CSV table of C-alpha atoms in Angstrom, one decimal:
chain,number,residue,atom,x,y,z
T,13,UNK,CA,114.2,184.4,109.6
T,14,UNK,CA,112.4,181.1,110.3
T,15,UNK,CA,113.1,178.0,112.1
T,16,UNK,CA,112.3,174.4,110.6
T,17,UNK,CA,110.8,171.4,112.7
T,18,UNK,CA,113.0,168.5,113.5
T,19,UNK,CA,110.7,165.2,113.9
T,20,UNK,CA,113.2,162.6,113.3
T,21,UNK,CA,116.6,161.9,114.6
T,22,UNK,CA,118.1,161.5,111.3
T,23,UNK,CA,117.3,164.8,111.0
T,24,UNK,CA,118.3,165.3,114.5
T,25,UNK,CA,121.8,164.4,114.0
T,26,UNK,CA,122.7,166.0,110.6
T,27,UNK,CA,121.4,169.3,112.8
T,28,UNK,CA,124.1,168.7,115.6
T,29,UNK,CA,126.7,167.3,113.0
T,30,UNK,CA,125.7,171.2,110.7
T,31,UNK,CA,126.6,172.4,114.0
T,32,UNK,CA,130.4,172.2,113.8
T,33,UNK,CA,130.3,175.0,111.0
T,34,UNK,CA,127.0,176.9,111.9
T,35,UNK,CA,125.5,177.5,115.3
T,36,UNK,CA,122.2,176.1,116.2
T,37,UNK,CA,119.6,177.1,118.4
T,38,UNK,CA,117.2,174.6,119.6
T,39,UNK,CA,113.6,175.4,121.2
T,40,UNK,CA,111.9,172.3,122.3
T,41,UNK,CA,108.4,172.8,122.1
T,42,UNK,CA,105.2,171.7,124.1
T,43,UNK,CA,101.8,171.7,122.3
T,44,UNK,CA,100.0,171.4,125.2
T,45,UNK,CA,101.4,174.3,127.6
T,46,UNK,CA,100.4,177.8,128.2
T,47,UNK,CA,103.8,178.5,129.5
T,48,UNK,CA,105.6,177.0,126.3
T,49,UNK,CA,103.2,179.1,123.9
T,50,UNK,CA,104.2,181.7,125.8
T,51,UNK,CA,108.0,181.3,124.9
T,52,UNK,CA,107.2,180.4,121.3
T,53,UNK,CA,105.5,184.1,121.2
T,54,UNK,CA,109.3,185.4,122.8
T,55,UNK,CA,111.1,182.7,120.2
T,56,UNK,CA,109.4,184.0,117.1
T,57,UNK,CA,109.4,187.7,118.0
T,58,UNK,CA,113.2,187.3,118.3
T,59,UNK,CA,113.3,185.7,115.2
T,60,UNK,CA,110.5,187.9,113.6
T,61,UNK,CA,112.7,191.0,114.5
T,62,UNK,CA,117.3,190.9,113.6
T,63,UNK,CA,118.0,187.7,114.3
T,64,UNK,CA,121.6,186.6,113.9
T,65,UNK,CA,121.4,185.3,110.6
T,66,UNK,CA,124.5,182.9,110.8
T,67,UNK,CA,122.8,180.5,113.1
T,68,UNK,CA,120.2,177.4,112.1
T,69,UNK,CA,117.1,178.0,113.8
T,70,UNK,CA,114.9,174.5,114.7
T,71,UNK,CA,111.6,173.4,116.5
T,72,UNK,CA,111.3,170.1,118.2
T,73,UNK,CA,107.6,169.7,119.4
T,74,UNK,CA,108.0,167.4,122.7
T,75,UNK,CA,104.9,165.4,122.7
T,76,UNK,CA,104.7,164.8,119.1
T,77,UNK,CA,108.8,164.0,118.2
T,78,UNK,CA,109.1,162.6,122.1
T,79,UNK,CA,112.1,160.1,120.7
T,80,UNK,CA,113.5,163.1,118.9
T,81,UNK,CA,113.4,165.4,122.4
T,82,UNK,CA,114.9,162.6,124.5
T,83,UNK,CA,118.1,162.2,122.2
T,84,UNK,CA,118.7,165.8,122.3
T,85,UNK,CA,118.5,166.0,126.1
T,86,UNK,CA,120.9,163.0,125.5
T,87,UNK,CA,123.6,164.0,123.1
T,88,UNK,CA,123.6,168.2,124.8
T,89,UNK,CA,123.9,167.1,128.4
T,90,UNK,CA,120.9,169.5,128.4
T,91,UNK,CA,118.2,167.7,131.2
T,92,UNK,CA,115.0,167.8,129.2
T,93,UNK,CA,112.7,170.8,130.3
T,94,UNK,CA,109.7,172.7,127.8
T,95,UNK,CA,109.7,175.3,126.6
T,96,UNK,CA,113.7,174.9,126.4
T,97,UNK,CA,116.3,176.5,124.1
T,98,UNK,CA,119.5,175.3,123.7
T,99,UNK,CA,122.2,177.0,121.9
T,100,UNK,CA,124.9,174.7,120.5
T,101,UNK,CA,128.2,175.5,118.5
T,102,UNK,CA,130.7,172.7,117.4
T,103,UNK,CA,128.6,170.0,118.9
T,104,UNK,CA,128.4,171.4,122.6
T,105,UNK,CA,125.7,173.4,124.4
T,106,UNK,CA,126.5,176.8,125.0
T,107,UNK,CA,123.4,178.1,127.1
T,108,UNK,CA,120.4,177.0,127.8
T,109,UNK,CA,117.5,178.2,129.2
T,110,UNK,CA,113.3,177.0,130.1
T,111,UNK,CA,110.2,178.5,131.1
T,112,UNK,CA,109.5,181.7,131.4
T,113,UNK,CA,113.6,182.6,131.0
T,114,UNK,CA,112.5,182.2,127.3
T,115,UNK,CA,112.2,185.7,126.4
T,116,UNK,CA,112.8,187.9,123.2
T,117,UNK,CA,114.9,189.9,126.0
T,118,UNK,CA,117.1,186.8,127.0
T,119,UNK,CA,117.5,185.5,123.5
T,120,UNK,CA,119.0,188.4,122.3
T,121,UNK,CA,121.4,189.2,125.0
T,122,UNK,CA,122.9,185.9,124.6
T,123,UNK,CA,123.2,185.8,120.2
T,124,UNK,CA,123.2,188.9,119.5
């Protein structure tokens, strides 16, 4: 399973509009920080591994797609943090969690 990298909000919203008939997990992304490569390590060994497969998986890089990061933090409720996942279903946040609660450990006990 892979995830693809949101760096518009076009693409943005048809995400959380996809969301009403498929979950969606969001990790937000920082280029520049040990701790956020640290929980894209934990994100992609969760997906690398039995990810649920009826949930979209995307990547929104924070410096990079700032505008992009912002509206999510705007549209989810979700105050912007990285590293961050979100888990969204019909439009609404479900859980969320940043730092170094992003584990392969904590992702799976909440999807699968």
């Amino acid at each position: 399973m892979t995830y693809r990298e949101i760096t518009s909000q076009e693409q943005w919203s048809e995400a959380l509009q996809q969301s009403d008939n498929r979950p969606l997990v969001v990790f937000k992304h920082s280029t520049t920080c040990p701790v956020s490569a640290n929980a894209h390590e934990e994100f992609s060994n969760y997906l690398n591994g039995t990810p649920r497969e009826d949930i979209d998986y995307v990547l929104v890089k924070v410096i990079e797609s700032r505008p992009v990061s912002n509206k999510i933090a705007e549209d989810t409720g979700v105050k912007h943090e990285s590293p961050q996942i979100i888990y969204i279903d019909k439009g609404a946040k479900v859980w969320t969690a940043s730092h170094w609660s992003v584990t392969k450990a904590h992702i799976s006990a909440v999807l699968d």
